[in-house]
Amino acid sequence: MAIEPNLVEGFHRLSQKERLQRLKQLCDLSNEDLQVLSGETQLPPEVTDHLIENTIGYFPIPMGVITHFSMDGKEILIPMAVEETSIIAAASATAKWIKRDGTIRTYSKGNLIIGQVQIPHLKDVVRSRQILQANQDLLIGLANACIPGLVNRGGGVRDLVVREIARPGEDGAMLVLHILCDPCDAMGANLINQVCEALKPRVEELTGERVGLCILSNLVDTKLVAAEVVIRGVEKNLGLGIEEATLFAQADVYRAATHNKGVLNGIDPILIATGNDWRAVEAGIHAYAARSGKYQPVTHWRMEGSDLVGKIEVPLAVGIAGGVTRIHPTARVALKILKVSRAEDLARICAAVGLVQNLGALKALTTVGIVKGHMQLHAANLAIAAGAAVHEIAAVRDRLAQILLVEKSINLSRAREILDSIRELDQTVKIH
Ligand code: MEV
């Protein structure tokens, strides 16, 4: 399915109003949806007061869309809520390159989330382990009895695993019961936490031991999503530069952290736009990156002949039902723009965008560097930070862009100097 090309071409040059009209056509949005996006309809205080404690207001961040993104043979517009200037521009430009010269394919591996019931100190580890294993069916039945809605929708607890873990710095072990649950289209945090707590008394009764923590694990390596980008006919030096960047991140944890930050630049803004818990996903991805004992990049790039091939595999527990995703009006519209009907589709999109975002950063880093594109876009931010009024922003931004070309750097004090000189000039013109 392709998006009408003339509706997205030049999208970045349109006014916000014009973009909304295009989006209305492209994604079948209602006038109410447009009012939500434009900020005319705010999240009602009754809702915010229920979401968090001590509400005092809002923290608006802009929402934009990635254009030209085609994956698994389908073209999609991808909403992102983000404050970092170059993210959407870089993602759209990289997506356009891939749409022209390559493909993005995604894969999903598993749909189970993990809850943990911990027994910290045990009188008899072997006996408790055997009891828990022998009572597996009983415990699964009890677990599912406390989430009948999910079970009716086709989800529920599928399996239990008993893990024995050495106590750090002491003799002895703890036991951890892993509860593996299919949350269908929910992220499932509330569901699995309820299940863990509901099982606690029965686990204590069966084993005669005291249960410690009952909580989900964010390391959902039972719910992995993978994506692969292949770009044909990539210029050799560019491809080898990107390959070398992977090697650097594999060798050095300082670089791996920044490499993965670039991946999360693509994932977090989609999670925010769709009302998903980005802290949970971040925690899971970082833990997965460190699963070998050494923190590693979550993407890899290499040249195969003249093709550049990139891969990502990350845990992604996201939802499109329940939680904030359906209460928050903007998240609801974001899901409509994405046209996803399953949580798995949203997870696939996140993985693909993470990989594409990473490629955009590595392409810039191995060629012109990140400063040029980033600072070009950042020039308007500097103008605003320097105190430019709406009618002055463009003039300060354009002057900063010229300086950037020559001097390769710009900063707030340069923006202030430019603003002062523009204002002086204005005064002189008025006097004469
Ligand atoms: C900046 O937000 C992200 C990058 O630092 C990522 C990277 O270095 O790969 C450009």
Short mmCIF file of C-alpha atoms and ligand atoms in Angstrom, two decimals:
data_model
loop_
_atom_site.label_atom_id
_atom_site.label_comp_id
_atom_site.label_asym_id
_atom_site.label_seq_id
_atom_site.Cartn_x
_atom_site.Cartn_y
_atom_site.Cartn_z
CA MET A 1 0.00 0.00 0.00
CA ALA A 2 1.54 3.33 -1.04
CA ILE A 3 0.81 6.78 0.24
CA GLU A 4 -0.29 9.24 -2.44
CA PRO A 5 3.16 10.75 -3.23
CA ASN A 6 1.93 14.28 -3.88
CA LEU A 7 0.39 14.38 -0.39
CA VAL A 8 3.74 13.83 1.39
CA GLU A 9 6.17 15.42 -1.05
CA GLY A 10 7.39 18.73 0.35
CA PHE A 11 5.53 18.09 3.62
CA HIS A 12 8.24 19.93 5.59
CA ARG A 13 7.74 23.08 3.54
CA LEU A 14 4.01 23.35 4.34
CA SER A 15 2.48 25.40 7.13
CA GLN A 16 1.25 23.47 10.17
CA LYS A 17 -2.34 24.08 9.06
CA GLU A 18 -1.66 22.68 5.58
CA ARG A 19 0.08 19.64 7.06
CA LEU A 20 -2.97 18.90 9.20
CA GLN A 21 -5.21 19.05 6.14
CA ARG A 22 -2.93 16.60 4.29
CA LEU A 23 -2.87 14.32 7.34
CA LYS A 24 -6.66 14.42 7.49
CA GLN A 25 -6.80 13.02 3.96
CA LEU A 26 -3.98 10.55 4.40
CA CYS A 27 -5.10 9.05 7.69
CA ASP A 28 -8.82 9.63 7.60
CA LEU A 29 -8.74 11.94 10.63
CA SER A 30 -11.82 13.77 11.91
CA ASN A 31 -12.03 17.50 12.67
CA GLU A 32 -11.94 16.55 16.37
CA ASP A 33 -8.66 14.70 15.77
CA LEU A 34 -7.20 17.80 14.12
CA GLN A 35 -8.28 19.92 17.10
CA VAL A 36 -6.42 17.53 19.38
CA LEU A 37 -3.25 17.73 17.27
CA SER A 38 -3.34 21.50 16.94
CA GLY A 39 -3.72 21.83 20.71
CA GLU A 40 -7.21 23.38 20.57
CA THR A 41 -8.50 20.42 22.59
CA GLN A 42 -6.43 19.95 25.72
CA LEU A 43 -6.22 16.88 27.90
CA PRO A 44 -9.10 17.62 30.35
CA PRO A 45 -8.11 18.38 33.99
CA GLU A 46 -10.36 15.50 35.16
CA VAL A 47 -8.10 13.15 33.20
CA THR A 48 -4.76 14.67 34.24
CA ASP A 49 -5.83 14.68 37.89
CA HIS A 50 -6.44 10.94 37.66
CA LEU A 51 -3.24 10.26 35.78
CA ILE A 52 -0.81 11.77 38.27
CA GLU A 53 -0.68 13.44 41.70
CA ASN A 54 -0.43 17.18 42.29
CA THR A 55 -1.06 18.19 38.67
CA ILE A 56 -0.06 21.80 38.06
CA GLY A 57 -0.21 22.01 34.27
CA TYR A 58 1.21 20.63 31.06
CA PHE A 59 4.61 20.24 29.42
CA PRO A 60 3.94 20.51 25.70
CA ILE A 61 6.44 19.07 23.25
CA PRO A 62 5.99 19.19 19.49
CA MET A 63 4.64 16.22 17.58
CA GLY A 64 5.70 15.66 13.97
CA VAL A 65 5.59 12.81 11.46
CA ILE A 66 8.31 10.86 9.69
CA THR A 67 7.56 10.78 5.97
CA HIS A 68 8.69 8.36 3.21
CA PHE A 69 8.86 5.44 5.63
CA SER A 70 8.17 2.18 3.88
CA MET A 71 8.47 -1.17 5.70
CA ASP A 72 7.24 -4.66 4.96
CA GLY A 73 5.94 -3.36 1.65
CA LYS A 74 3.71 -0.73 3.28
CA GLU A 75 4.21 3.01 3.48
CA ILE A 76 3.32 4.63 6.80
CA LEU A 77 3.41 8.02 8.43
CA ILE A 78 4.99 7.78 11.86
CA PRO A 79 4.16 10.31 14.59
CA MET A 80 6.91 11.34 16.98
CA ALA A 81 6.68 13.56 20.05
CA VAL A 82 10.16 14.94 20.54
CA GLU A 83 12.08 18.10 21.36
CA GLU A 84 15.42 17.21 19.71
CA THR A 85 15.68 19.27 16.54
CA SER A 86 17.12 16.95 13.91
CA ILE A 87 15.45 13.62 14.74
CA ILE A 88 12.42 13.75 12.43
CA ALA A 89 14.36 15.37 9.59
CA ALA A 90 17.10 12.72 9.78
CA ALA A 91 14.61 9.85 10.00
CA SER A 92 12.62 11.11 6.99
CA ALA A 93 15.75 11.69 4.88
CA THR A 94 17.12 8.23 5.72
CA ALA A 95 13.72 6.61 5.11
CA LYS A 96 13.59 8.30 1.70
CA TRP A 97 17.03 6.89 0.82
CA ILE A 98 15.95 3.38 1.82
CA LYS A 99 12.62 3.68 -0.02
CA ARG A 100 14.57 4.54 -3.18
CA ASP A 101 17.40 2.00 -2.91
CA GLY A 102 16.39 -0.72 -0.49
CA THR A 103 13.96 -2.40 1.86
CA ILE A 104 13.00 -2.64 5.54
CA ARG A 105 11.71 -5.96 6.86
CA THR A 106 10.56 -6.64 10.41
CA TYR A 107 10.14 -9.81 12.47
CA SER A 108 8.47 -10.54 15.76
CA LYS A 109 9.76 -13.21 18.15
CA GLY A 110 7.38 -14.04 20.98
CA ASN A 111 4.60 -12.20 22.74
CA LEU A 112 5.13 -13.07 26.39
CA ILE A 113 5.82 -10.62 29.19
CA ILE A 114 7.50 -11.64 32.44
CA GLY A 115 6.40 -11.26 36.05
CA GLN A 116 8.71 -12.14 38.95
CA VAL A 117 7.77 -13.56 42.34
CA GLN A 118 10.90 -13.70 44.49
CA ILE A 119 11.65 -15.87 47.52
CA PRO A 120 14.77 -14.18 48.93
CA HIS A 121 15.83 -16.55 51.74
CA LEU A 122 15.01 -20.23 51.74
CA LYS A 123 15.16 -22.89 54.37
CA ASP A 124 15.29 -25.54 51.63
CA VAL A 125 15.88 -24.40 48.04
CA VAL A 126 15.56 -27.84 46.44
CA ARG A 127 12.27 -28.63 48.19
CA SER A 128 10.68 -25.28 47.28
CA ARG A 129 11.81 -25.57 43.67
CA GLN A 130 10.23 -29.04 43.42
CA ILE A 131 6.99 -27.84 45.03
CA LEU A 132 6.67 -24.90 42.67
CA GLN A 133 7.36 -27.10 39.64
CA ALA A 134 4.88 -29.74 40.80
CA ASN A 135 2.17 -27.10 41.28
CA GLN A 136 2.69 -25.35 37.98
CA ASP A 137 -0.81 -26.07 36.59
CA LEU A 138 -2.49 -25.01 39.83
CA LEU A 139 -0.57 -21.73 39.89
CA ILE A 140 -1.28 -21.02 36.19
CA GLY A 141 -4.99 -21.64 36.87
CA LEU A 142 -4.97 -19.25 39.84
CA ALA A 143 -3.10 -16.64 37.84
CA ASN A 144 -5.56 -16.75 34.95
CA ALA A 145 -8.52 -16.62 37.33
CA CYS A 146 -7.50 -13.11 38.37
CA ILE A 147 -7.31 -11.76 34.79
CA PRO A 148 -10.56 -13.08 33.23
CA GLY A 149 -10.84 -10.15 30.79
CA LEU A 150 -7.45 -10.89 29.28
CA VAL A 151 -8.16 -14.62 29.14
CA ASN A 152 -11.44 -13.88 27.29
CA ARG A 153 -9.50 -11.83 24.75
CA GLY A 154 -7.26 -14.85 24.07
CA GLY A 155 -4.34 -13.90 26.33
CA GLY A 156 -3.27 -15.01 29.79
CA VAL A 157 -0.52 -16.84 31.66
CA ARG A 158 1.07 -19.54 29.53
CA ASP A 159 4.01 -20.84 31.52
CA LEU A 160 5.96 -20.70 34.79
CA VAL A 161 9.72 -21.03 35.14
CA VAL A 162 11.54 -21.44 38.45
CA ARG A 163 14.98 -19.82 38.53
CA GLU A 164 17.63 -20.28 41.20
CA ILE A 165 19.93 -17.29 41.63
CA ALA A 166 23.02 -17.12 43.84
CA ARG A 167 22.83 -14.42 46.52
CA PRO A 168 25.50 -11.84 45.71
CA GLY A 169 28.33 -11.77 48.24
CA GLU A 170 26.86 -14.50 50.47
CA ASP A 171 26.27 -18.20 50.51
CA GLY A 172 22.89 -19.54 49.48
CA ALA A 173 20.42 -18.82 46.71
CA MET A 174 17.11 -17.12 46.11
CA LEU A 175 14.31 -18.57 44.03
CA VAL A 176 12.50 -16.50 41.43
CA LEU A 177 9.29 -17.68 39.86
CA HIS A 178 8.90 -16.26 36.34
CA ILE A 179 5.31 -15.92 35.18
CA LEU A 180 5.05 -15.76 31.40
CA CYS A 181 1.93 -14.04 30.16
CA ASP A 182 0.51 -13.13 26.75
CA PRO A 183 -0.90 -9.59 27.25
CA CYS A 184 -2.53 -9.46 23.75
CA ASP A 185 -2.51 -5.79 22.70
CA ALA A 186 -1.75 -4.31 26.12
CA MET A 187 1.70 -3.49 27.43
CA GLY A 188 0.54 -5.56 30.36
CA ALA A 189 2.38 -4.01 33.35
CA ASN A 190 -0.74 -3.70 35.51
CA LEU A 191 -1.99 -7.14 34.51
CA ILE A 192 1.20 -8.98 35.31
CA ASN A 193 1.77 -7.08 38.58
CA GLN A 194 -1.72 -8.10 39.70
CA VAL A 195 -1.00 -11.71 38.80
CA CYS A 196 2.29 -11.70 40.74
CA GLU A 197 0.67 -10.28 43.86
CA ALA A 198 -2.30 -12.64 43.59
CA LEU A 199 0.04 -15.66 43.54
CA LYS A 200 2.06 -14.51 46.56
CA PRO A 201 -0.10 -16.05 49.35
CA ARG A 202 -0.41 -19.38 47.55
CA VAL A 203 3.34 -19.55 46.86
CA GLU A 204 4.01 -18.86 50.55
CA GLU A 205 1.43 -21.44 51.61
CA LEU A 206 2.80 -24.13 49.29
CA THR A 207 6.48 -23.62 50.07
CA GLY A 208 6.31 -22.43 53.67
CA GLU A 209 8.75 -19.67 52.64
CA ARG A 210 8.34 -15.86 52.67
CA VAL A 211 7.86 -14.14 49.31
CA GLY A 212 9.81 -10.90 48.72
CA LEU A 213 9.18 -8.76 45.61
CA CYS A 214 6.27 -9.29 43.22
CA ILE A 215 6.77 -7.22 40.07
CA LEU A 216 7.16 -7.41 36.30
CA SER A 217 10.57 -7.55 34.64
CA ASN A 218 11.34 -4.94 32.00
CA LEU A 219 13.86 -7.28 30.41
CA VAL A 220 11.26 -8.88 28.15
CA ASP A 221 13.55 -11.14 26.16
CA THR A 222 10.45 -13.25 25.57
CA LYS A 223 9.02 -10.47 23.39
CA LEU A 224 11.72 -9.54 20.90
CA VAL A 225 11.34 -7.60 17.71
CA ALA A 226 13.87 -7.57 14.90
CA ALA A 227 14.26 -5.45 11.79
CA GLU A 228 16.58 -5.60 8.80
CA VAL A 229 17.50 -2.84 6.36
CA VAL A 230 19.14 -3.67 3.03
CA ILE A 231 20.33 -0.84 0.78
CA ARG A 232 21.64 -1.67 -2.66
CA GLY A 233 24.58 -0.06 -4.40
CA VAL A 234 25.99 1.82 -1.44
CA GLU A 235 29.17 3.76 -2.14
CA LYS A 236 32.05 1.69 -0.76
CA ASN A 237 33.62 4.27 1.56
CA LEU A 238 30.27 5.19 3.05
CA GLY A 239 29.35 1.53 3.65
CA LEU A 240 32.73 0.70 5.16
CA GLY A 241 32.55 3.79 7.36
CA ILE A 242 29.19 2.64 8.73
CA GLU A 243 30.57 -0.89 9.22
CA GLU A 244 33.54 0.58 11.10
CA ALA A 245 31.13 2.55 13.33
CA THR A 246 29.51 -0.77 14.37
CA LEU A 247 32.94 -2.17 15.19
CA PHE A 248 33.75 0.87 17.32
CA ALA A 249 30.51 0.43 19.30
CA GLN A 250 31.21 -3.30 19.75
CA ALA A 251 34.70 -2.57 21.05
CA ASP A 252 34.00 0.39 23.30
CA VAL A 253 31.22 0.79 25.85
CA TYR A 254 31.50 4.60 25.75
CA ARG A 255 30.67 4.54 22.06
CA ALA A 256 28.05 1.76 22.49
CA ALA A 257 26.08 3.98 24.87
CA THR A 258 25.93 6.83 22.32
CA HIS A 259 25.25 4.44 19.44
CA ASN A 260 22.27 3.02 21.33
CA LYS A 261 21.12 6.51 22.30
CA GLY A 262 20.87 7.20 18.56
CA VAL A 263 18.68 4.09 18.20
CA LEU A 264 16.46 5.23 21.07
CA ASN A 265 16.15 8.64 19.40
CA GLY A 266 13.97 6.76 16.92
CA ILE A 267 12.03 4.68 19.44
CA ASP A 268 11.27 6.93 22.42
CA PRO A 269 9.43 9.67 20.49
CA ILE A 270 7.01 7.09 19.03
CA LEU A 271 6.42 5.67 22.51
CA ILE A 272 5.71 9.14 23.88
CA ALA A 273 3.38 9.98 20.99
CA THR A 274 1.41 6.77 21.54
CA GLY A 275 1.25 7.07 25.36
CA ASN A 276 3.58 4.13 25.97
CA ASP A 277 5.98 3.73 28.90
CA TRP A 278 9.30 4.69 27.32
CA ARG A 279 11.21 4.22 30.61
CA ALA A 280 10.20 0.55 30.60
CA VAL A 281 11.35 0.07 27.01
CA GLU A 282 14.62 1.95 27.61
CA ALA A 283 15.38 -0.21 30.68
CA GLY A 284 14.64 -3.38 28.72
CA ILE A 285 16.75 -2.40 25.70
CA HIS A 286 19.77 -1.41 27.82
CA ALA A 287 19.54 -4.62 29.87
CA TYR A 288 19.26 -6.65 26.65
CA ALA A 289 22.28 -4.79 25.24
CA ALA A 290 24.26 -5.95 28.29
CA ARG A 291 23.02 -9.56 28.31
CA SER A 292 26.44 -11.03 27.43
CA GLY A 293 27.99 -9.26 30.42
CA LYS A 294 29.41 -6.55 28.16
CA TYR A 295 27.22 -3.64 27.04
CA GLN A 296 26.89 -3.88 23.25
CA PRO A 297 25.30 -1.94 20.38
CA VAL A 298 21.77 -3.17 19.60
CA THR A 299 22.29 -2.65 15.86
CA HIS A 300 24.92 -3.99 13.48
CA TRP A 301 25.85 -2.81 9.98
CA ARG A 302 28.01 -4.55 7.41
CA MET A 303 28.67 -4.47 3.70
CA GLU A 304 27.65 -7.55 1.70
CA GLY A 305 29.09 -6.95 -1.76
CA SER A 306 27.74 -3.52 -2.61
CA ASP A 307 24.74 -3.86 -0.29
CA LEU A 308 24.67 -2.27 3.14
CA VAL A 309 22.83 -4.56 5.58
CA GLY A 310 21.71 -3.44 9.04
CA LYS A 311 20.03 -5.43 11.81
CA ILE A 312 18.41 -4.68 15.14
CA GLU A 313 16.93 -6.99 17.76
CA VAL A 314 15.40 -5.52 20.90
CA PRO A 315 12.76 -6.34 23.52
CA LEU A 316 9.71 -4.12 23.03
CA ALA A 317 6.78 -4.32 25.43
CA VAL A 318 4.36 -1.78 24.01
CA GLY A 319 0.60 -1.54 23.97
CA ILE A 320 -2.21 -0.07 21.92
CA ALA A 321 -4.95 -1.00 24.42
CA GLY A 322 -5.28 -0.14 28.07
CA GLY A 323 -3.08 2.24 30.05
CA VAL A 324 -2.64 5.77 28.76
CA THR A 325 -2.73 4.75 25.10
CA ARG A 326 -6.51 4.96 24.87
CA ILE A 327 -7.20 7.68 27.48
CA HIS A 328 -4.87 10.31 26.10
CA PRO A 329 -6.51 12.02 23.09
CA THR A 330 -3.18 12.71 21.36
CA ALA A 331 -2.03 9.11 21.78
CA ARG A 332 -5.35 7.97 20.31
CA VAL A 333 -4.84 10.16 17.23
CA ALA A 334 -1.20 9.03 16.93
CA LEU A 335 -2.38 5.41 16.78
CA LYS A 336 -4.88 6.41 14.10
CA ILE A 337 -2.09 8.00 12.04
CA LEU A 338 -0.05 4.80 12.38
CA LYS A 339 -3.06 2.68 11.36
CA VAL A 340 -1.93 -0.14 13.63
CA SER A 341 -4.44 -2.70 14.81
CA ARG A 342 -2.07 -4.84 16.92
CA ALA A 343 0.54 -4.00 19.56
CA GLU A 344 2.96 -6.17 17.62
CA ASP A 345 2.68 -3.82 14.62
CA LEU A 346 3.61 -0.86 16.81
CA ALA A 347 6.60 -2.79 18.20
CA ARG A 348 7.77 -3.63 14.66
CA ILE A 349 7.54 0.05 13.68
CA CYS A 350 9.57 1.07 16.76
CA ALA A 351 12.33 -1.42 15.95
CA ALA A 352 12.46 -0.37 12.29
CA VAL A 353 12.58 3.33 13.11
CA GLY A 354 15.29 2.72 15.74
CA LEU A 355 17.40 1.04 13.07
CA VAL A 356 16.75 3.75 10.48
CA GLN A 357 17.45 6.54 12.98
CA ASN A 358 20.75 4.84 13.86
CA LEU A 359 21.65 4.65 10.16
CA GLY A 360 20.91 8.36 9.71
CA ALA A 361 23.24 9.23 12.60
CA LEU A 362 26.03 6.90 11.42
CA LYS A 363 25.78 8.19 7.85
CA ALA A 364 26.21 11.76 9.08
CA LEU A 365 28.99 10.80 11.51
CA THR A 366 30.99 8.95 8.88
CA THR A 367 30.65 11.72 6.27
CA VAL A 368 30.00 15.39 7.10
CA GLY A 369 29.73 14.92 10.88
CA ILE A 370 26.69 15.52 13.03
CA VAL A 371 27.23 19.22 13.69
CA LYS A 372 26.33 20.50 10.24
CA GLY A 373 22.80 19.10 9.95
CA HIS A 374 22.07 19.34 13.64
CA MET A 375 23.24 22.91 14.03
CA GLN A 376 21.55 24.04 10.82
CA LEU A 377 18.26 22.96 12.32
CA HIS A 378 19.31 24.13 15.77
CA ALA A 379 19.89 27.68 14.50
CA ALA A 380 16.21 28.58 14.96
CA ASN A 381 16.34 27.27 18.55
CA LEU A 382 19.36 29.47 19.24
CA ALA A 383 17.49 32.46 17.79
CA ILE A 384 14.53 31.78 20.11
CA ALA A 385 16.81 31.22 23.10
CA ALA A 386 18.57 34.54 22.34
CA GLY A 387 15.19 36.26 22.72
CA ALA A 388 14.19 36.77 19.07
CA ALA A 389 10.52 37.68 18.58
CA VAL A 390 8.51 35.63 16.08
CA HIS A 391 9.18 38.11 13.24
CA GLU A 392 12.93 38.10 14.00
CA ILE A 393 13.56 34.34 14.16
CA ALA A 394 14.03 33.74 10.42
CA ALA A 395 16.57 36.56 10.04
CA VAL A 396 18.66 35.41 13.01
CA ARG A 397 18.43 31.76 11.90
CA ASP A 398 19.53 32.52 8.33
CA ARG A 399 22.46 34.63 9.50
CA LEU A 400 23.51 31.85 11.90
CA ALA A 401 23.31 29.33 9.05
CA GLN A 402 25.68 31.48 6.96
CA ILE A 403 28.13 31.74 9.87
CA LEU A 404 27.93 27.96 10.38
CA LEU A 405 28.99 27.37 6.79
CA VAL A 406 32.11 29.47 7.19
CA GLU A 407 33.09 28.97 10.84
CA LYS A 408 31.70 25.42 11.36
CA SER A 409 30.18 26.36 14.73
CA ILE A 410 27.50 28.62 16.16
CA ASN A 411 26.36 29.33 19.70
CA LEU A 412 24.00 31.37 21.83
CA SER A 413 26.29 34.39 22.14
CA ARG A 414 26.59 34.59 18.33
CA ALA A 415 22.80 34.46 18.14
CA ARG A 416 22.56 37.32 20.67
CA GLU A 417 25.11 39.40 18.73
CA ILE A 418 23.15 38.89 15.51
CA LEU A 419 19.87 39.78 17.19
CA ASP A 420 21.39 42.96 18.65
CA SER A 421 22.78 43.98 15.28
CA ILE A 422 19.43 43.33 13.54
CA ARG A 423 17.65 45.45 16.15
CA GLU A 424 20.23 48.26 15.87
CA LEU A 425 19.82 48.24 12.12
CA ASP A 426 16.04 48.41 12.52
CA GLN A 427 16.40 51.39 14.87
CA THR A 428 18.69 53.16 12.41
CA VAL A 429 16.23 52.58 9.57
CA LYS A 430 13.34 53.93 11.71
CA ILE A 431 15.31 57.09 12.73
CA HIS A 432 16.13 57.90 9.13
C1 MEV B 1 22.38 12.43 19.08
O1 MEV B 1 21.13 12.64 19.67
C2 MEV B 1 22.55 10.98 18.68
C3 MEV B 1 23.93 10.60 18.14
O2 MEV B 1 24.93 10.96 19.08
C4 MEV B 1 23.92 9.11 17.89
C5 MEV B 1 25.26 8.52 17.51
O3 MEV B 1 26.29 9.11 17.87
O4 MEV B 1 25.25 7.47 16.87
C6 MEV B 1 24.25 11.34 16.88
#
